Coordinates of C-alpha atoms in Angstrom, one line a residue:
Chain A
M1 CA 122.6 -15.9 3.0
S2 CA 124.0 -12.4 3.5
E3 CA 120.3 -11.2 4.0
S4 CA 120.2 -13.5 7.1
I5 CA 123.5 -12.0 8.4
I6 CA 122.1 -8.7 8.3
H7 CA 119.1 -9.7 10.0
R8 CA 120.8 -11.1 12.8
F9 CA 123.1 -7.8 13.0
L10 CA 120.0 -5.9 13.2
N11 CA 118.7 -8.1 15.9
Y12 CA 121.6 -7.6 17.9
I13 CA 121.5 -3.9 17.6
E14 CA 117.9 -4.1 18.5
I15 CA 119.0 -6.0 21.8
V16 CA 121.4 -3.7 22.6
G17 CA 119.1 -0.8 22.1
S18 CA 116.2 -2.1 24.1
L19 CA 118.8 -2.9 26.9
T20 CA 120.1 0.3 27.0
V21 CA 116.7 1.7 27.4
K22 CA 115.8 -0.7 30.3
L23 CA 119.0 0.4 31.9
A24 CA 118.3 4.1 31.7
E25 CA 114.7 3.6 32.9
G26 CA 116.1 1.2 35.8
A27 CA 118.5 4.3 37.0
G28 CA 116.0 6.8 36.5
Y29 CA 113.5 4.8 38.7
Y30 CA 116.2 4.4 41.6
F31 CA 117.1 8.2 41.3
A32 CA 113.4 9.3 41.6
L33 CA 112.9 7.1 44.3
L34 CA 115.9 8.4 46.1
I35 CA 114.9 11.9 45.6
E36 CA 111.4 11.2 46.7
S37 CA 112.3 9.6 49.9
L38 CA 114.8 12.2 50.8
A39 CA 112.1 14.8 49.9
W40 CA 109.4 13.0 52.5
I41 CA 112.2 13.2 55.1
I42 CA 112.8 16.8 54.9
V43 CA 109.5 18.2 53.7
G44 CA 107.1 15.9 54.9
P45 CA 106.6 17.7 58.5
F46 CA 105.4 20.9 56.7
Y47 CA 102.6 19.0 54.7
K48 CA 101.5 17.2 58.0
Q49 CA 103.0 13.9 56.7
P50 CA 106.2 13.3 58.6
V51 CA 108.3 10.3 58.5
R52 CA 107.4 8.7 61.7
I53 CA 110.3 8.7 64.3
P54 CA 109.0 5.3 66.1
S55 CA 109.3 3.4 62.9
I56 CA 112.6 4.9 62.0
F57 CA 113.6 3.2 65.2
S58 CA 112.3 -0.2 64.9
Q59 CA 113.8 -0.4 61.6
M60 CA 117.3 0.5 63.2
M61 CA 116.6 -2.2 65.5
T62 CA 116.1 -5.1 63.0
I63 CA 118.7 -3.6 60.5
G64 CA 121.3 -2.6 63.1
I65 CA 121.2 -4.3 66.4
A66 CA 119.9 -7.5 65.5
A67 CA 122.5 -7.9 62.8
C68 CA 125.4 -7.4 65.2
P69 CA 126.2 -10.7 66.2
I70 CA 126.6 -12.0 62.6
V71 CA 128.5 -8.8 61.7
F72 CA 130.8 -9.8 64.5
I73 CA 131.2 -13.4 63.3
L74 CA 132.1 -12.7 60.0
S75 CA 134.3 -9.6 60.4
F76 CA 136.3 -11.4 63.4
S77 CA 136.8 -14.3 60.9
I78 CA 137.9 -12.0 58.2
G79 CA 140.5 -10.3 60.4
V80 CA 141.7 -13.8 61.5
M81 CA 141.8 -14.7 57.9
L82 CA 143.8 -11.7 56.8
A83 CA 146.3 -12.0 59.5
I84 CA 146.9 -15.7 58.4
Q85 CA 147.3 -14.8 54.7
M86 CA 149.6 -11.8 55.5
I87 CA 151.9 -13.5 57.7
Y88 CA 152.3 -16.4 55.4
N89 CA 153.2 -13.8 52.7
L90 CA 155.3 -11.5 54.8
K91 CA 157.3 -14.5 56.1
T92 CA 159.2 -14.6 52.3
F93 CA 160.5 -11.2 53.1
G94 CA 161.0 -11.6 56.8
A95 CA 158.7 -9.0 57.6
E96 CA 156.0 -10.6 59.8
S97 CA 155.7 -8.0 62.4
Q98 CA 154.5 -5.6 59.3
V99 CA 151.3 -7.7 59.6
V100 CA 149.6 -5.2 61.9
V101 CA 149.7 -2.4 59.2
G102 CA 148.5 -4.8 56.6
V103 CA 145.6 -6.0 58.7
A104 CA 144.7 -2.5 59.8
L105 CA 144.3 -0.9 56.6
S106 CA 142.8 -3.8 54.8
I107 CA 140.3 -4.0 57.4
T108 CA 139.1 -0.5 57.6
R109 CA 139.6 0.8 54.0
E110 CA 138.2 -2.3 52.1
F111 CA 136.8 -5.7 54.2
A112 CA 134.6 -4.1 56.9
P113 CA 132.5 -2.0 54.5
L114 CA 132.5 -4.7 51.9
I115 CA 131.4 -7.5 54.0
T116 CA 129.3 -5.5 56.2
G117 CA 127.5 -4.4 52.9
I118 CA 127.1 -7.6 51.5
L119 CA 125.9 -9.1 54.6
I120 CA 123.1 -6.1 54.9
A121 CA 122.0 -6.8 51.1
G122 CA 121.2 -10.3 52.0
R123 CA 119.7 -9.7 55.1
T124 CA 117.9 -6.6 55.1
G125 CA 117.8 -5.6 51.1
S126 CA 116.0 -8.8 50.5
A127 CA 113.6 -8.7 53.3
L128 CA 112.4 -4.9 52.1
A129 CA 112.0 -6.4 48.5
A130 CA 110.1 -9.6 50.1
K131 CA 107.9 -7.2 52.4
L132 CA 107.3 -4.5 49.8
G133 CA 106.4 -7.3 47.2
T134 CA 104.2 -9.1 49.5
M135 CA 102.4 -5.7 50.2
Q136 CA 102.2 -5.2 46.6
V137 CA 100.5 -8.5 45.8
N138 CA 98.0 -8.4 48.7
Q139 CA 96.9 -4.7 47.6
E140 CA 98.4 -3.3 50.9
I141 CA 100.3 -0.7 49.0
D142 CA 97.1 0.3 47.1
A143 CA 95.3 0.5 50.4
L144 CA 98.1 2.8 51.9
R145 CA 97.5 5.1 48.8
V146 CA 93.9 5.6 48.9
M147 CA 94.1 6.0 52.7
G148 CA 96.1 9.1 51.7
I149 CA 99.7 7.5 53.1
N150 CA 102.1 7.6 50.6
P151 CA 104.0 4.3 50.4
V152 CA 107.3 5.9 49.7
R153 CA 107.0 8.1 52.8
Y154 CA 105.5 5.3 55.1
L155 CA 107.7 2.4 53.8
V156 CA 111.1 3.6 52.1
S157 CA 111.9 6.8 53.9
P158 CA 112.1 5.3 57.4
A159 CA 114.0 2.3 56.0
L160 CA 116.4 4.6 54.1
L161 CA 117.0 6.7 57.0
A162 CA 117.6 3.8 59.4
M163 CA 120.2 2.2 56.7
L164 CA 122.0 5.4 56.4
I165 CA 122.4 5.5 60.3
M166 CA 123.0 1.9 60.8
V167 CA 125.2 0.6 58.3
P168 CA 128.3 3.0 58.9
I169 CA 128.0 2.3 62.8
L170 CA 127.8 -1.5 61.5
T171 CA 131.0 -1.0 59.7
F172 CA 132.5 0.6 62.6
F173 CA 131.8 -2.2 64.5
S174 CA 133.0 -4.4 62.1
D175 CA 136.3 -2.7 61.8
I176 CA 136.6 -3.2 65.6
A177 CA 135.8 -6.8 65.5
G178 CA 138.2 -7.4 62.3
L179 CA 141.0 -5.6 64.0
L180 CA 140.3 -8.1 67.2
G181 CA 140.4 -11.1 65.2
G182 CA 143.7 -10.0 63.6
A183 CA 145.2 -9.0 66.9
L184 CA 144.2 -12.6 68.4
Y185 CA 145.9 -14.6 65.6
T186 CA 149.0 -12.3 65.5
G187 CA 149.2 -13.0 69.2
V188 CA 149.2 -16.6 69.0
E189 CA 151.3 -16.9 65.9
I190 CA 154.1 -14.4 66.4
G191 CA 153.7 -13.8 70.0
L192 CA 152.8 -10.0 69.8
S193 CA 151.2 -8.7 72.7
F194 CA 147.6 -7.6 72.6
S195 CA 148.5 -3.9 73.9
A196 CA 151.3 -3.9 71.4
Y197 CA 149.1 -4.7 68.7
V198 CA 146.7 -2.0 69.7
D199 CA 149.4 0.8 69.9
R200 CA 150.7 -0.2 66.5
T201 CA 147.4 -0.3 64.9
I202 CA 146.5 3.3 66.2
A203 CA 149.8 4.4 64.9
A204 CA 149.5 2.9 61.6
L205 CA 145.8 4.1 61.0
M206 CA 144.8 7.7 59.8
V207 CA 141.5 9.1 60.3
G208 CA 141.1 9.1 56.5
D209 CA 141.5 5.3 56.6
I210 CA 138.4 4.8 58.5
M211 CA 136.4 7.7 56.9
Q212 CA 136.8 6.2 53.7
G213 CA 135.4 2.9 54.6
L214 CA 132.5 4.7 56.5
F215 CA 131.8 7.0 53.5
K216 CA 131.7 4.0 51.2
S217 CA 129.1 2.0 53.7
L218 CA 127.0 5.2 53.2
V219 CA 126.8 4.6 49.4
F220 CA 126.3 0.8 50.0
A221 CA 123.2 1.8 52.4
L222 CA 121.9 3.7 49.6
I223 CA 122.1 1.1 47.1
I224 CA 120.8 -1.8 49.3
T225 CA 117.6 0.2 50.0
L226 CA 116.9 1.8 46.5
V227 CA 117.4 -1.7 45.0
G228 CA 115.4 -3.4 47.4
A229 CA 112.6 -1.2 47.4
S230 CA 112.3 -0.5 43.8
N231 CA 112.4 -4.5 43.0
G232 CA 109.6 -4.7 46.0
F233 CA 107.3 -2.4 44.4
S234 CA 107.6 -3.7 41.1
V235 CA 106.4 -7.0 41.8
T236 CA 103.8 -8.4 39.6
G237 CA 102.4 -12.0 39.7
G238 CA 102.0 -13.1 43.3
A239 CA 104.0 -15.3 45.4
E240 CA 106.5 -16.4 42.4
G241 CA 106.8 -12.8 41.7
V242 CA 108.0 -11.8 45.2
G243 CA 110.5 -14.5 45.1
K244 CA 111.9 -13.4 42.0
A245 CA 112.1 -9.8 43.3
T246 CA 113.7 -11.1 46.2
T247 CA 116.6 -12.9 44.4
R248 CA 117.0 -10.2 41.8
S249 CA 117.3 -7.5 44.6
V250 CA 120.0 -9.5 46.5
V251 CA 122.1 -10.3 43.3
L252 CA 121.5 -6.8 42.1
S253 CA 122.5 -4.8 45.3
I254 CA 125.6 -7.2 45.7
S255 CA 126.8 -6.7 42.3
F256 CA 126.2 -2.7 42.5
I257 CA 128.1 -2.9 45.7
V258 CA 131.0 -4.7 44.5
I259 CA 131.3 -2.3 41.4
A260 CA 130.6 0.8 43.3
D261 CA 133.4 -0.3 45.8
M262 CA 135.7 -0.7 42.9
I263 CA 134.8 2.7 41.6
F264 CA 135.0 4.5 44.8
T265 CA 138.3 3.0 45.9
Y266 CA 139.9 4.1 42.5
F267 CA 138.7 7.7 43.0
L268 CA 139.4 8.0 46.8
N269 CA 142.9 6.6 46.3
R270 CA 143.9 9.3 43.6
Chain Z
M1 CA 62.9 11.1 39.5
Q2 CA 64.2 11.6 43.2
E3 CA 67.8 11.5 42.4
N4 CA 68.1 14.7 40.5
K5 CA 67.1 16.7 43.4
K6 CA 70.3 15.2 45.3
N7 CA 73.7 16.6 45.1
V8 CA 76.2 14.4 42.8
A9 CA 78.9 12.7 44.8
I10 CA 80.5 11.1 41.8
E11 CA 80.7 12.0 38.1
V12 CA 82.5 10.5 35.6
N13 CA 82.8 12.0 32.1
D14 CA 84.0 10.2 29.0
L15 CA 86.4 8.2 30.4
V16 CA 88.8 6.3 28.5
T17 CA 91.6 4.2 29.8
H18 CA 94.3 1.9 28.3
Y19 CA 96.7 -0.8 29.6
G20 CA 99.4 -0.8 27.6
P21 CA 98.1 -0.6 24.1
R22 CA 94.9 -2.2 25.0
K23 CA 91.9 0.0 25.4
I24 CA 90.3 -1.3 28.7
L25 CA 87.7 1.5 29.3
D26 CA 85.9 3.4 26.3
G27 CA 83.5 6.4 26.8
I28 CA 82.5 5.9 30.5
N29 CA 79.8 8.2 31.8
L30 CA 78.6 7.8 35.2
T31 CA 76.8 9.7 37.9
V32 CA 76.4 8.8 41.6
S33 CA 74.1 10.9 43.9
E34 CA 75.0 11.6 47.5
G35 CA 73.7 8.6 50.0
E36 CA 73.0 6.4 46.9
I37 CA 74.3 3.0 46.7
M38 CA 75.6 2.1 43.2
I39 CA 76.4 -1.3 42.0
I40 CA 78.9 -1.8 39.3
M41 CA 78.3 -5.1 37.7
G42 CA 79.7 -7.0 34.9
G43 CA 81.7 -10.4 33.8
S44 CA 85.3 -10.9 34.4
G45 CA 87.3 -8.7 32.2
S46 CA 84.4 -6.2 31.6
G47 CA 86.6 -3.4 33.1
K48 CA 84.8 -3.3 36.3
S49 CA 88.0 -3.4 38.4
T50 CA 89.6 -1.0 36.2
L51 CA 86.9 1.3 36.6
L52 CA 87.1 1.3 40.5
R53 CA 91.2 1.8 40.2
Y54 CA 90.3 5.1 38.3
L55 CA 87.6 6.0 40.6
L56 CA 90.2 5.5 43.6
G57 CA 92.8 7.8 41.8
L58 CA 95.2 4.9 41.4
G59 CA 95.7 5.3 37.7
I60 CA 96.1 8.1 35.2
P61 CA 93.5 7.8 32.5
T62 CA 94.1 8.5 29.0
S63 CA 91.1 11.1 28.6
G64 CA 88.0 12.1 30.5
S65 CA 87.4 13.6 34.0
I66 CA 86.4 11.8 37.2
K67 CA 85.1 14.2 39.9
L68 CA 84.6 13.2 43.3
L69 CA 82.7 15.2 45.6
G70 CA 82.9 18.2 43.0
K71 CA 86.7 17.8 42.4
D72 CA 88.2 16.6 39.3
I73 CA 90.8 13.8 40.6
T74 CA 92.4 13.9 37.3
K75 CA 93.6 17.6 37.8
L76 CA 94.4 17.7 41.6
N77 CA 97.8 18.2 42.8
A78 CA 99.0 16.0 45.5
N79 CA 97.9 18.1 48.2
E80 CA 94.3 18.2 47.3
M81 CA 94.4 14.7 46.6
F82 CA 95.8 14.1 50.0
E83 CA 92.7 16.1 51.5
L84 CA 90.4 14.4 49.5
R85 CA 91.5 11.0 50.3
K86 CA 90.5 11.6 53.9
N87 CA 87.0 11.6 52.7
M88 CA 87.2 8.4 51.0
G89 CA 87.1 4.7 52.2
V90 CA 87.9 1.6 50.5
A91 CA 87.2 -2.1 51.4
F92 CA 89.6 -4.1 49.1
Q93 CA 88.7 -7.5 48.0
G94 CA 91.3 -9.3 50.0
G95 CA 90.7 -6.8 53.0
A96 CA 94.5 -5.5 52.1
L97 CA 95.2 -5.3 55.9
L98 CA 98.7 -4.5 56.7
S99 CA 99.7 -8.0 57.9
S100 CA 102.6 -6.5 60.3
M101 CA 100.0 -4.8 62.5
T102 CA 97.4 -6.0 64.7
I103 CA 93.6 -5.5 63.8
G104 CA 93.4 -2.5 66.3
E105 CA 96.5 -0.9 64.8
N106 CA 95.1 -1.3 61.5
V107 CA 92.0 0.5 61.9
K108 CA 93.8 3.4 63.8
L109 CA 96.4 3.7 61.0
P110 CA 94.3 6.7 59.2
L111 CA 93.8 8.2 62.6
R112 CA 97.5 8.1 63.6
E113 CA 98.3 9.4 60.2
H114 CA 95.7 12.2 59.5
T115 CA 94.7 13.4 63.1
E116 CA 96.5 14.6 66.0
L117 CA 94.1 12.8 68.7
N118 CA 95.6 11.2 71.7
E119 CA 96.2 7.3 71.9
K120 CA 93.3 6.9 74.1
T121 CA 90.8 8.4 72.0
M122 CA 92.0 6.5 68.9
D123 CA 91.9 3.4 70.8
I124 CA 88.0 4.3 71.7
M125 CA 87.1 5.4 68.0
A126 CA 88.9 2.1 66.7
R127 CA 86.9 0.1 68.9
M128 CA 83.5 2.0 68.0
K129 CA 84.3 1.2 64.6
L130 CA 85.1 -2.4 65.2
E131 CA 81.8 -2.6 67.3
V132 CA 80.0 -1.5 63.8
V133 CA 81.2 -4.5 62.2
N134 CA 80.6 -6.7 65.0
L135 CA 84.4 -7.4 65.6
G136 CA 84.4 -6.1 69.2
G137 CA 87.4 -7.4 71.2
F138 CA 89.6 -8.5 68.1
E139 CA 91.8 -5.7 68.3
E140 CA 94.6 -7.4 69.7
L141 CA 94.6 -10.2 67.1
M142 CA 96.9 -10.1 63.9
P143 CA 95.0 -10.5 60.5
S144 CA 96.6 -13.9 59.8
E145 CA 94.4 -15.0 62.8
L146 CA 91.4 -13.9 61.4
S147 CA 88.9 -15.8 58.8
G148 CA 88.3 -14.3 55.4
G149 CA 85.0 -12.8 56.3
M150 CA 86.3 -11.2 59.6
I151 CA 89.4 -9.8 57.6
K152 CA 86.6 -8.1 55.4
R153 CA 84.7 -6.8 58.0
A154 CA 88.2 -5.3 59.6
A155 CA 88.8 -3.8 56.6
V156 CA 85.4 -2.1 56.7
A157 CA 86.1 -0.7 60.3
R158 CA 89.6 0.7 58.7
A159 CA 87.8 2.1 55.9
I160 CA 84.9 3.9 57.7
V161 CA 87.1 5.1 60.7
M162 CA 87.4 8.5 59.3
D163 CA 83.8 8.9 58.7
P164 CA 84.5 9.3 54.9
K165 CA 81.8 10.6 52.7
L166 CA 82.4 8.3 49.8
M167 CA 82.9 4.5 50.2
F168 CA 84.0 1.9 47.9
F169 CA 83.6 -1.7 48.1
D170 CA 85.7 -4.1 45.9
E171 CA 83.9 -7.7 45.4
P172 CA 82.6 -7.5 49.0
S173 CA 80.9 -11.2 48.7
A174 CA 83.8 -12.9 46.9
G175 CA 84.9 -15.9 48.7
L176 CA 82.4 -15.7 51.4
D177 CA 79.5 -18.0 52.4
P178 CA 76.1 -16.8 51.9
V179 CA 75.3 -15.9 55.6
V180 CA 78.7 -14.0 55.9
S181 CA 78.1 -12.3 52.7
A182 CA 74.5 -11.4 53.6
E183 CA 75.8 -9.9 57.1
L184 CA 78.2 -7.7 54.7
D185 CA 75.4 -6.7 52.5
D186 CA 73.3 -5.6 55.8
L187 CA 76.3 -3.8 56.9
I188 CA 76.6 -1.8 53.5
L189 CA 72.8 -0.7 53.8
R190 CA 73.4 0.3 57.6
L191 CA 76.2 2.5 56.6
R192 CA 74.2 4.4 54.2
D193 CA 71.4 4.7 56.4
A194 CA 73.3 5.6 59.5
M195 CA 75.9 7.9 58.2
N196 CA 74.5 8.9 54.7
M197 CA 77.4 7.7 52.9
T198 CA 77.6 7.5 49.2
I199 CA 78.6 3.9 48.4
V200 CA 80.0 2.3 45.3
V201 CA 80.1 -1.3 45.4
V202 CA 82.0 -3.6 42.5
T203 CA 80.4 -7.1 42.2
H204 CA 79.2 -9.7 40.1
E205 CA 77.0 -11.4 42.9
L206 CA 73.4 -10.9 41.5
D207 CA 71.6 -11.5 44.9
S208 CA 73.8 -9.3 46.7
A209 CA 73.6 -6.5 44.2
F210 CA 69.7 -6.8 43.7
K211 CA 69.4 -6.6 47.5
I212 CA 71.3 -3.5 48.3
A213 CA 71.4 -1.5 45.0
D214 CA 69.7 1.7 44.4
R215 CA 70.9 1.8 40.9
I216 CA 72.9 -1.0 38.9
T217 CA 75.3 0.0 36.1
V218 CA 76.3 -3.0 34.0
L219 CA 79.7 -3.0 32.3
D220 CA 80.8 -4.9 29.3
R221 CA 84.1 -5.0 27.4
G222 CA 84.7 -1.5 28.6
H223 CA 81.3 0.0 27.6
I224 CA 78.4 0.8 30.1
L225 CA 75.5 -1.2 28.9
M226 CA 72.9 0.2 31.2
S227 CA 72.7 2.5 34.1
D228 CA 69.5 2.2 35.8
T229 CA 67.4 0.9 38.8
V230 CA 67.2 -2.7 39.8
E231 CA 63.5 -3.1 38.2
E232 CA 64.9 -1.5 35.0
I233 CA 67.9 -3.7 34.8
K234 CA 65.6 -7.0 35.5
N235 CA 63.2 -5.9 32.8
S236 CA 66.0 -4.8 30.3
D237 CA 65.7 -6.6 26.9
N238 CA 69.3 -6.2 26.2
E239 CA 70.6 -9.7 25.5
R240 CA 74.2 -9.5 27.0
I241 CA 72.3 -8.2 30.5
Q242 CA 70.0 -11.0 30.3
S243 CA 72.9 -13.4 29.9
L244 CA 74.5 -12.0 32.7
L245 CA 71.2 -12.1 34.8
N246 CA 70.3 -15.6 33.7
R247 CA 73.9 -17.1 33.8
R248 CA 73.4 -18.0 30.2
P249 CA 76.8 -18.5 28.3
S250 CA 77.6 -16.0 25.7
N251 CA 77.4 -17.4 22.6
D252 CA 79.1 -15.2 20.3
M253 CA 79.2 -16.0 16.6
I254 CA 82.9 -17.1 15.5
N255 CA 84.1 -15.3 12.6
A256 CA 85.7 -18.4 10.6
D257 CA 88.4 -16.1 8.8
E258 CA 89.4 -14.3 12.2
Y259 CA 89.5 -17.6 14.1
L260 CA 91.7 -19.2 11.5
S261 CA 94.1 -16.4 11.4
R262 CA 94.4 -16.2 15.3
L263 CA 95.0 -20.0 15.1
T264 CA 97.8 -19.8 12.6
G265 CA 99.1 -16.6 13.9
M266 CA 99.4 -15.3 10.6

């Protein structure tokens, strides 16, 4: 009896140990991938293997410009939703007019980067994982390597650069869309004019509030690219493997984004 | 022997490789002379695809050396390897064309990455290579719009666009009908004759192997059984080679004790 308890206990320790090793391995892989893709951006040109500008721009188009409508719709809805909730809450204190400050701060500091990050994780992170995974399965990655085209330089670096540029821009766009949503609902509900709303928002917001959101969005861009790329590269086992990697990359990036958001919010508000 | 006079293009010494704890290749020694067509043959699981992967520098061997054009690729740094790769062309089994690009863009890709040629010159060179593989006029199509045989030929065009000295083919006739596969055989012979390439072909198609080979290397369970001319291979009295040549199922004796222990998992 006691022997089986000891046996089970040892089993648990083994599971914990192997999970730790896997975690460290994963973290190491992400970090190595980050260093390598950044290195190609910086030193690639000196080795006659630059990161191609056109591919960065085409990535920026698909990541950024094509995502604008959906970012607008979601952020606008979040803005309206926040205004509804805050007016309802502030009514208890008879302070409905303070809704402007509440919406402005929540949107710029929290909701815009978060909703943009989650959206891009579902849209671009999954696409990156699926693309790299399919290329891995079809030996296209091997083909690139034997042609002397480094897959990280050719596939990951442009995506990383495009993400680092476009996700903050989309976040800023999301700020504006969210505030617009808040303004419209507040106007209808408590009769605050649009220009008054804008004036009060500008008065309430500091540069630091917007910068905090943009800084977080940079971190999210890194997370999405690295998680998507590493899951794509590690695909084995055909079409099913690609599906698994895509799902895993979305779930992992969204989890990492929310956790990183919590950590950064804590430290940025000390 | 005529081969001894020629320069050695590929030299593999005592190559040992593992996949996890499992030993895949065990003490491989192989030389291929310049301008020679070497066929690597063997049943499934013999390690022939693995050998090709290592020849292409896609894996790090446990021990041994692989010299391509006089350079040991197990010891080269990234930059030297990058230079060497410009002299290597590979036609993968499934073609491995980038599915997001047209055939023309695919063929131009190595030129775009490794040369400073202008767009017009690259266009012309890509079309020339596509003509070599009888795919003239297909450069605007996407890989998904081509048949299996055409994709393989397009992959050959991409592989030869830098005029490599070494050319590798992975299962060129797999999944092709006899006519198309015979055309590919002719293409391989033409490439050698016209451009004096050194060509390594991994295949298990006997007809095609006998037709194009200068020499054949037979792999079996990670070992080289024999590496010789077509005649010598055909006349070999090695039982496993004859099984491979005459499509005989291998009838290994089953060890009763081992069999039982495998089944019961004890």
